[in-house]
Tab-separated table of C-alpha atoms in Angstrom:
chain	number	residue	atom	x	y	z
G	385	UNK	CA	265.708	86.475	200.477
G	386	UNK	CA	267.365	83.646	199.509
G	387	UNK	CA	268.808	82.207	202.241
G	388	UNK	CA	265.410	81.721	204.537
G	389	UNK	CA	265.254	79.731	207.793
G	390	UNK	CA	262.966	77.387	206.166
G	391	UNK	CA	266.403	75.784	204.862
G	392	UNK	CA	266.589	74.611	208.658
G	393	UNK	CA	264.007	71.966	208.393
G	394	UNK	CA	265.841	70.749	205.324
G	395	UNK	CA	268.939	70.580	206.564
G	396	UNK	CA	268.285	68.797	209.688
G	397	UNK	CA	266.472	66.279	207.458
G	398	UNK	CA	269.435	66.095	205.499
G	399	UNK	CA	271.965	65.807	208.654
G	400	UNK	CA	269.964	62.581	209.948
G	401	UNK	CA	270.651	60.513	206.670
G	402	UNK	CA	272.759	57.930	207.012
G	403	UNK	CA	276.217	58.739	205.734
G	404	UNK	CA	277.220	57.037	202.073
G	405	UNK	CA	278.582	57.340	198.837
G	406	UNK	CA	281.860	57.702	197.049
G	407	UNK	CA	284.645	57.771	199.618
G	408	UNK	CA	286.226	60.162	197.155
G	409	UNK	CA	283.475	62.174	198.664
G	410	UNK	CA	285.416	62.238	202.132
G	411	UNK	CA	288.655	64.234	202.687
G	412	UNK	CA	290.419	64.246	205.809
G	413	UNK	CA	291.632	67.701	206.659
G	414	UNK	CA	293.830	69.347	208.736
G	415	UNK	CA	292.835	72.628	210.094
G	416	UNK	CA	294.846	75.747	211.217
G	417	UNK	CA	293.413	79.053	212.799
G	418	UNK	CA	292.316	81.371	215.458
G	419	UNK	CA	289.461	82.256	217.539
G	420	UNK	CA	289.245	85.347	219.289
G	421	UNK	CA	286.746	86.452	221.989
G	422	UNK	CA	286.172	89.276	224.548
G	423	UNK	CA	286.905	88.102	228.236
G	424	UNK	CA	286.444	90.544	231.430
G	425	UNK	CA	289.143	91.482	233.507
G	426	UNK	CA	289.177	91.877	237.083
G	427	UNK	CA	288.697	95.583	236.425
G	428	UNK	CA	285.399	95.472	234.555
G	429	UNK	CA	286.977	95.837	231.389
G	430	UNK	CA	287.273	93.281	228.389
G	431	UNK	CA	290.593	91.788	227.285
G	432	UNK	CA	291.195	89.853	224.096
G	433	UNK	CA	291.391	86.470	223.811
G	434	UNK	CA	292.997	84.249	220.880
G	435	UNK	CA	293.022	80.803	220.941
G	436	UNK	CA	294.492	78.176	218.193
G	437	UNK	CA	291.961	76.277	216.934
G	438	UNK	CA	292.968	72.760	215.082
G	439	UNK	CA	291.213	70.246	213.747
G	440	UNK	CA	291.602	68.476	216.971
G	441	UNK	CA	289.351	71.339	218.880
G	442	UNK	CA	286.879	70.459	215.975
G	443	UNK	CA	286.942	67.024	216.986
G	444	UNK	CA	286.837	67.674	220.716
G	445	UNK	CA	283.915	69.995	220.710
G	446	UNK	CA	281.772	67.163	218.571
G	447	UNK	CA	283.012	64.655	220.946
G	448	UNK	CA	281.951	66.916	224.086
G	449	UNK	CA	284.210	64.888	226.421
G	450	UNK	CA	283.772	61.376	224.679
G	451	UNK	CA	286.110	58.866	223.448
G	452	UNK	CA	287.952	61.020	220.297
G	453	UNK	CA	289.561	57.806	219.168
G	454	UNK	CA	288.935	57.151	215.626
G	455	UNK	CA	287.536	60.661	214.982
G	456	UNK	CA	288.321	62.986	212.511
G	457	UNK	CA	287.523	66.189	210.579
G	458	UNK	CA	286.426	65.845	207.133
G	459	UNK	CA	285.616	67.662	204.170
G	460	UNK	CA	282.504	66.234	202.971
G	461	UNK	CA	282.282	67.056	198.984
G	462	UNK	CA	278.502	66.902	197.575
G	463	UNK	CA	277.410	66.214	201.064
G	464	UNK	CA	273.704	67.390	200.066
G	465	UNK	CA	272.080	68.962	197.627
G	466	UNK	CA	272.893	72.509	199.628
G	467	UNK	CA	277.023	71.944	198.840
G	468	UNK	CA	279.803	70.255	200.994
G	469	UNK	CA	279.753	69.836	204.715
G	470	UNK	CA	283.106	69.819	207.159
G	471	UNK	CA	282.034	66.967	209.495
G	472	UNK	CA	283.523	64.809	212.187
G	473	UNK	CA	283.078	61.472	211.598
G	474	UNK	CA	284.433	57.820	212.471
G	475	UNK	CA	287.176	57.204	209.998
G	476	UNK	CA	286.287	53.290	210.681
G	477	UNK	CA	282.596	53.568	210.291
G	478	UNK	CA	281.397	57.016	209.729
G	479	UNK	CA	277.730	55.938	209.892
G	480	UNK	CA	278.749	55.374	213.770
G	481	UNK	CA	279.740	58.966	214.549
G	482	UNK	CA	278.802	61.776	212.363
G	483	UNK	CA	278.504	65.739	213.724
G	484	UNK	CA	278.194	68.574	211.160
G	485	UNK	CA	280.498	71.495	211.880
G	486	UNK	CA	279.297	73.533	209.129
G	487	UNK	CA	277.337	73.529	205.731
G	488	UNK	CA	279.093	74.800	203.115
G	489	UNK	CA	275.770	75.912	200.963
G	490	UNK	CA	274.506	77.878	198.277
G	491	UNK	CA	278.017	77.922	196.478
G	492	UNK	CA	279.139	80.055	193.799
G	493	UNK	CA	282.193	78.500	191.849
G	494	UNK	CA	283.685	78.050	188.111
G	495	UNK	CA	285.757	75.094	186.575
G	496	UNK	CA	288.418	75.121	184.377
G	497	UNK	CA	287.316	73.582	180.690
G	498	UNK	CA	289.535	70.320	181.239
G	499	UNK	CA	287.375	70.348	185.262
G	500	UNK	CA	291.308	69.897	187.294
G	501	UNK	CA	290.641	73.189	188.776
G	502	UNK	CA	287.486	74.228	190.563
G	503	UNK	CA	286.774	76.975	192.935
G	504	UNK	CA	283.897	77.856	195.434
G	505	UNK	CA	282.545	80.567	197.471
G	506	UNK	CA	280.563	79.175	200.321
G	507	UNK	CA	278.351	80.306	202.707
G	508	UNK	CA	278.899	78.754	206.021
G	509	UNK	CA	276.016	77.413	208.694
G	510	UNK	CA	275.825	76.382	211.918
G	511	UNK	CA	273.379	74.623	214.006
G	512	UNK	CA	273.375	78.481	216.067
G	513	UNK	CA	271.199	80.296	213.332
G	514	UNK	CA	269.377	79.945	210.363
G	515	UNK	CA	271.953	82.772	208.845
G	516	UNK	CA	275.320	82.459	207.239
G	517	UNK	CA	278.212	82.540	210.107
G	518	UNK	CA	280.391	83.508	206.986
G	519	UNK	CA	282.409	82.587	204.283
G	520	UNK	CA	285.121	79.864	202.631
G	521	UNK	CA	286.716	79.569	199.774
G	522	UNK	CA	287.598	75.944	198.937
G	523	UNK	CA	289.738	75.249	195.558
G	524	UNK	CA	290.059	71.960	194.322
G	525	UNK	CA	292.937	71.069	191.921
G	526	UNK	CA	293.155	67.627	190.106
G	527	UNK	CA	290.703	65.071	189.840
G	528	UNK	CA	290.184	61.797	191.528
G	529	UNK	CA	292.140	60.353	194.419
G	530	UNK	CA	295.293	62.885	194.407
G	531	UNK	CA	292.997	65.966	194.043
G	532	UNK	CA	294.317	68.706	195.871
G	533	UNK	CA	291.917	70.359	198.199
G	534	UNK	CA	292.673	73.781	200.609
G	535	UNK	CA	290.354	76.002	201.613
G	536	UNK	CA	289.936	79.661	203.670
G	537	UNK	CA	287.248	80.221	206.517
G	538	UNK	CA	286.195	83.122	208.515
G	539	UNK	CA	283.354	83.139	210.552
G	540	UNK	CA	282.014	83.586	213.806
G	541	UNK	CA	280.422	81.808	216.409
G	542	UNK	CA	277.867	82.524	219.635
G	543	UNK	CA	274.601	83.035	219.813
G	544	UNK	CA	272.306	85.649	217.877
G	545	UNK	CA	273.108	88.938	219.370
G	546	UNK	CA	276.042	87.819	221.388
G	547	UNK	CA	277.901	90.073	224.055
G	548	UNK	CA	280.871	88.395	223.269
G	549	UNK	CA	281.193	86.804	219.599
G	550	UNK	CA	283.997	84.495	218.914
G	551	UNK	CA	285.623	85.969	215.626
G	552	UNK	CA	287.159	82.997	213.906
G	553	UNK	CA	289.635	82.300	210.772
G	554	UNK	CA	291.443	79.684	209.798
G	555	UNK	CA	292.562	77.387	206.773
G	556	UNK	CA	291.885	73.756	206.284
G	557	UNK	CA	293.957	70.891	203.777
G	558	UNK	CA	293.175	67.860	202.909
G	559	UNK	CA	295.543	65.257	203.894
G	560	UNK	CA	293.618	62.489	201.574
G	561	UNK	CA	290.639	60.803	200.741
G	562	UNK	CA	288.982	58.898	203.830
G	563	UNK	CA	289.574	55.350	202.954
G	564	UNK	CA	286.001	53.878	204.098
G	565	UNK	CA	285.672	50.173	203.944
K	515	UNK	CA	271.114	85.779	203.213
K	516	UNK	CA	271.216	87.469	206.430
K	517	UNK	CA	270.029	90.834	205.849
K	518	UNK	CA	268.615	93.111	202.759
K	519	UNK	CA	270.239	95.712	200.950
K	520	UNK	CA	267.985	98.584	202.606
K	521	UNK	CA	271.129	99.993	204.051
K	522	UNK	CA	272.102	101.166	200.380
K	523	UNK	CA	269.328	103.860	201.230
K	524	UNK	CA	271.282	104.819	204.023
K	525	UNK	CA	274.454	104.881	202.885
K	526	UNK	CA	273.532	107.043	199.858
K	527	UNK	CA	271.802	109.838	201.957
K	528	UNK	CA	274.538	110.368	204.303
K	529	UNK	CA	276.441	113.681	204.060
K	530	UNK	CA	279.884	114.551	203.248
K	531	UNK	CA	280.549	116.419	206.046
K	532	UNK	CA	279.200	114.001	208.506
K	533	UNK	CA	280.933	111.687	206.692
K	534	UNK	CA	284.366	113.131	206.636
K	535	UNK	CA	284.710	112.194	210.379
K	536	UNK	CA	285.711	108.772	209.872
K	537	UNK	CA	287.303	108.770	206.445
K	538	UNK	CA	291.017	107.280	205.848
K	539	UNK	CA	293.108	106.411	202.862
K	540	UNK	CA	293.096	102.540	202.277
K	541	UNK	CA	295.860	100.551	200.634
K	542	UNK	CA	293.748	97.471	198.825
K	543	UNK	CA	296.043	94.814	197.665
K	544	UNK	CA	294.388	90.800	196.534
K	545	UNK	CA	293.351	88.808	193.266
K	546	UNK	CA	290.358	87.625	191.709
K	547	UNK	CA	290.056	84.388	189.417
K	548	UNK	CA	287.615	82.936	187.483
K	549	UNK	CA	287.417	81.039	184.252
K	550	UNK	CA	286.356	82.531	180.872
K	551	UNK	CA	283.696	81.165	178.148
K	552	UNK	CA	285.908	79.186	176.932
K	553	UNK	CA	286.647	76.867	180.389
K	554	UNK	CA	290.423	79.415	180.723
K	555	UNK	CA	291.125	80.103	184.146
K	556	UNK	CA	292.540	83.365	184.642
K	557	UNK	CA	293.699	85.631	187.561
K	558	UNK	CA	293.586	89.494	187.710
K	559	UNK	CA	295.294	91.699	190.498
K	560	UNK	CA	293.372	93.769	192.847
K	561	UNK	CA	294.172	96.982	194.151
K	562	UNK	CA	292.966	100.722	194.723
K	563	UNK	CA	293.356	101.379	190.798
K	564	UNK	CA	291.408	98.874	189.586
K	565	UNK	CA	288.512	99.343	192.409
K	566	UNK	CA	288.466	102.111	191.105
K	567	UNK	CA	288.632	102.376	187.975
K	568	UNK	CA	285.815	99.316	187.892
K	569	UNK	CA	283.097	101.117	190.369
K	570	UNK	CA	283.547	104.406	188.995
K	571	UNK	CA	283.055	103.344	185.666
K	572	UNK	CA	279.940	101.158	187.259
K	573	UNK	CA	278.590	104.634	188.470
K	574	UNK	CA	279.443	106.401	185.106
K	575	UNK	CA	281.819	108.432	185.810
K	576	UNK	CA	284.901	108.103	183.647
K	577	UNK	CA	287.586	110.629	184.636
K	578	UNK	CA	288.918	108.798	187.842
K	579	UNK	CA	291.958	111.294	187.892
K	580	UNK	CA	290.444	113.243	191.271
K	581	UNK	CA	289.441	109.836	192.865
K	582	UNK	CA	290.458	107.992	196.037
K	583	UNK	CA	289.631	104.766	197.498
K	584	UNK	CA	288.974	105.040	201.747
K	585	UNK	CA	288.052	103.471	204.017
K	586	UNK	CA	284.966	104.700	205.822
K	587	UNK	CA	284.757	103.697	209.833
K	588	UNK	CA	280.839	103.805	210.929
K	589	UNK	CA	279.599	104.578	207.470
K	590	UNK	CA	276.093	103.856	208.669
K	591	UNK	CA	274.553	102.723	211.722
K	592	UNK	CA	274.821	98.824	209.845
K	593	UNK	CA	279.125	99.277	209.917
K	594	UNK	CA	281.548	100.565	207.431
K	595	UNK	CA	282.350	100.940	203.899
K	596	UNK	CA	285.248	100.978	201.122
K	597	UNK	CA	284.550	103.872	199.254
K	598	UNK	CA	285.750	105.621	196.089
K	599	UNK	CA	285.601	109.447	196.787
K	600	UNK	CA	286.623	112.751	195.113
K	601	UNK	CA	289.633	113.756	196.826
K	602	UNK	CA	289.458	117.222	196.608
K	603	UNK	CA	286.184	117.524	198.168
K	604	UNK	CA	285.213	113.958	199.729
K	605	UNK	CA	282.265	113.641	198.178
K	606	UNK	CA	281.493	109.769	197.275
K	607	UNK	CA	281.440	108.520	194.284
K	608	UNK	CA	279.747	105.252	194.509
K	609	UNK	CA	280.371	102.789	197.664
K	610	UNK	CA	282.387	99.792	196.118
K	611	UNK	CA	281.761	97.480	199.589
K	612	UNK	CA	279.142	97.745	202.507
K	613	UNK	CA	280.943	96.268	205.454
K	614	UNK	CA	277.805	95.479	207.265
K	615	UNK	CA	276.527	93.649	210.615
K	616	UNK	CA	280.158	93.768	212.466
K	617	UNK	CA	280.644	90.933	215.215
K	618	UNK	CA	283.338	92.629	217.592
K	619	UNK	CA	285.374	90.959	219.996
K	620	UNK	CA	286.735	94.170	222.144
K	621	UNK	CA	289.727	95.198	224.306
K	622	UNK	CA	289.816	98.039	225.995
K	623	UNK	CA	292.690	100.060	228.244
K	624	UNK	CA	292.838	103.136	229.438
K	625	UNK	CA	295.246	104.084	226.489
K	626	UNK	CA	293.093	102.709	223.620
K	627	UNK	CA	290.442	100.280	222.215
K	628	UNK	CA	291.735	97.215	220.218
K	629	UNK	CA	288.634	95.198	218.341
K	630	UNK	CA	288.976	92.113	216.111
K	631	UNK	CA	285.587	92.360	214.069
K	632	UNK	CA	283.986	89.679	211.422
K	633	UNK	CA	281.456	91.690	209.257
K	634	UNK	CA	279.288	90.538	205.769
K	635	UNK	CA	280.725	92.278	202.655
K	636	UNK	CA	278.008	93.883	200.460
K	637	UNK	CA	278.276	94.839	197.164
K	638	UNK	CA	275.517	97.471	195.632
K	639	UNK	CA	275.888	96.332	192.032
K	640	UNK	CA	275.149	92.438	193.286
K	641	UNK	CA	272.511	93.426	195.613
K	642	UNK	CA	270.254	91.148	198.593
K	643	UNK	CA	272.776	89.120	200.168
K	644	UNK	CA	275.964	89.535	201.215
K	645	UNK	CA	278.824	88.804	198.935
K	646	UNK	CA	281.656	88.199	200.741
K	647	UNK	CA	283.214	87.995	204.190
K	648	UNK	CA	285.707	90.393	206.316
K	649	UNK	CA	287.731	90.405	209.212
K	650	UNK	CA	289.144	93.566	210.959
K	651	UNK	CA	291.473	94.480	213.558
K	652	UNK	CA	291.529	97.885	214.405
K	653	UNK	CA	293.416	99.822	217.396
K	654	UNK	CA	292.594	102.983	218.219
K	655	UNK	CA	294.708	105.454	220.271
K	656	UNK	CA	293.030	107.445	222.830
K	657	UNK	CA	294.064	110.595	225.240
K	658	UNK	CA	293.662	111.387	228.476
K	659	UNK	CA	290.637	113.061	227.555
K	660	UNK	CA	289.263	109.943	226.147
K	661	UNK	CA	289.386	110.894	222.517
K	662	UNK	CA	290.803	109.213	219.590
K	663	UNK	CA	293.938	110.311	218.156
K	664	UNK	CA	295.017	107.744	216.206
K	665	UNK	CA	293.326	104.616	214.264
K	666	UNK	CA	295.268	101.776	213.030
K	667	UNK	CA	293.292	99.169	210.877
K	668	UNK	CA	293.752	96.275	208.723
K	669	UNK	CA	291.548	93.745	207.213
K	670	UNK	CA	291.507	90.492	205.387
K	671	UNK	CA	288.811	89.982	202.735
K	672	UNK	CA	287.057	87.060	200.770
K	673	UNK	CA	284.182	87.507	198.127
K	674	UNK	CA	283.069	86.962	194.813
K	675	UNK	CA	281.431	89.319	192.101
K	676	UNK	CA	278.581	88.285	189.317
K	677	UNK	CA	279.237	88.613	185.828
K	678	UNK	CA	277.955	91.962	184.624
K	679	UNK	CA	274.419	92.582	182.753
K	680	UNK	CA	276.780	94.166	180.262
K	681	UNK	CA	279.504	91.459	180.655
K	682	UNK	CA	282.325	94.021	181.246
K	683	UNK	CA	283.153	91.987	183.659
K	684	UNK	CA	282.770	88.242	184.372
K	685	UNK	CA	282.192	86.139	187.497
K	686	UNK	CA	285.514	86.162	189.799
K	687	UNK	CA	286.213	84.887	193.349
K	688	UNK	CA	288.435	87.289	195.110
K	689	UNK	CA	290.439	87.497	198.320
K	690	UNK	CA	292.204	90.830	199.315
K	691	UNK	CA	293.805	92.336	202.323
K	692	UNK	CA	293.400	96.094	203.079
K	693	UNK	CA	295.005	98.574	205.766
K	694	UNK	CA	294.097	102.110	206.389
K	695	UNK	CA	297.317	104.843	207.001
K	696	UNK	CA	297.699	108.881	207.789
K	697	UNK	CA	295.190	111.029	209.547
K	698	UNK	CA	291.708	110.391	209.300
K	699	UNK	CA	290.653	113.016	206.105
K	700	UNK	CA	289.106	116.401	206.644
K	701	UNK	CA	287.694	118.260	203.930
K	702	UNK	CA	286.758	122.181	203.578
């Protein structure tokens, strides 16, 4: 199998490395979706849930009731050798706050001859499993500074064997490269 | 990847007539892309025809005049499946996507069940991991008996396919969305 849980040792090695590079490499995104969950009513039986999800829940969840100032959700391109990474970081000094929301690893992709237009199926991880929580598709048009960057998600989160998954979709854009001084 | 492709096993040894309980008619609509040997991107459409056409011919058969593409609910204890069947008789052809390892989120009245699932696609020709992601809403209507009458279900769909050994057809990333319509299908 391909994707084994020995990648887990890897990538937490890999999440603990100080953050640098290109800051090309760093897209601030904005994210829209949904997250859907089972919740019990007061008759026993389970009701859906949807919530909007943003990149500002992103940001709050990594934050888990700190200071958000300054924080923001990236797209991390060539994050590791694994793929890209969506992040929160410190837009000032990234090396000061940095959680991983997901890996986007073991990608599948083409490129156009002339490299403006590149495309990528990803598998997405979490810190809940060593398997994929599922799926985006990220296309990148242009090259440089005004690329053009959107991207498709669905996945889901909870623990393994949950009673009540979280079934989540959403798209993400990038607003720009992260200007890191 | 998560989980093998043992359920290929399974889904190939199931019956037609146990089957038949939870087949429906599926409208497939999406694109694929992908860029050719010489770096030229192109885009191809979708839809029931060409699954079909492309996984019968996978499976050898040729004459796809008979053939439908349904949706399968509980093809296997692992989930579903899009399938390309004989019409006539509901036999399967070949299974163009496992839908496997459902997470459900579920709703439930007295009038009906309402789930809003996130399953792995699988495809048989690309086998060991999955290949693709989907995400399902489905509503079904119940009586006062507590039986389904009615099943309404949609889905949203991203994957990608590997080139083909015989490189009929090359590597494409593809997004689609699906819904299933009518009665569920009975066959003599």
């Amino acid at each position: 199998m391909k994707h084994t849980i020995q990648i887990i040792g890897l990538l937490l090695g890999i999440s603990l490395m100080p953050l640098c590079g290109d800051a090309q490499n760093l897209w601030l995104l904005k994210y829209q979706g949904t997250e859907t969950t089972s919740n019990p009513q007061t008759n026993g039986k389970p009701k859906l849930v949807t919530q909007k999800i943003t990149e500002s829940t992103f940001v709050q969840r990594c934050a888990n009731g700190a200071d958000t100032s300054n924080l923001a959700l990236v797209l991390h391109l060539n994050a590791n050798e694994l793929g890209d990474t969506l992040e929160v970081i410190n837009t000032i000094d990234p090396n000061a706050f940095r959680c991983e929301v997901f890996k986007l690893a073991f990608q599948e992709k083409y490129t156009s001859g002339d490299g403006t237009l590149v495309k990528k199926f990803a598998y997405m991880y979490n810190d809940e499993s060593g398997h994929s929580r599922g799926s985006a598709i990220i296309t990148q048009r242009g090259t440089g500074a005004s690329m053009k960057i959107d991207g498709k998600c669905q996945f889901w989160l909870g623990p393994e064997n949950p009673t009540t998954p979280k079934v989540c979709a959403g798209t993400f854009t990038a607003v720009g490269p992260l200007d890191v001084p | 990847m998560r989980r093998t492709l043992i359920l290929l096993v399974v889904l190939l040894g199931w019956s037609v007539t146990a089957r038949a309980q939870g087949l429906y008619r599926i409208t497939f609509k999406g694109n694929c892309s992908g860029a050719d040997t010489n770096g030229h991107v192109f885009s191809q459409a979708v839809n029931n025809k060409t699954l079909i056409r492309e996984f019968a011919s996978r499976a050898g058969v040729s004459n796809v005049h008979n053939l439908d593409l349904v949706f399968h609910l509980n093809a296997s204890p692992d989930g579903d499946a899009i399938e390309v069947i004989n019409r006539k008789t509901g036999e399967l052809v070949v299974t163009v996507f496992p839908i496997s390892f459902p997470e459900v989120a579920t709703a439930e009245t007295p009038f009906g069940i309402t789930e809003r699932r996130f399953a792995y696609v699988y495809n048989i020709y690309d086998p060991g991991f999955s290949r693709g992601t989907t995400i399902i809403n489905e509503h079904s209507v119940l009586n006062k008996n507590g039986q389904i009458t009615r099943t309404v279900l949609d889905g949203d769909m991203q994957w990608y396919q590997l080139a083909a050994p015989d490189k009929s057809h090359p590597f494409r990333i593809c997004t689609g969305k699906f819904n299933v319509h009518g009665r569920r299908l009975s066959f003599n």
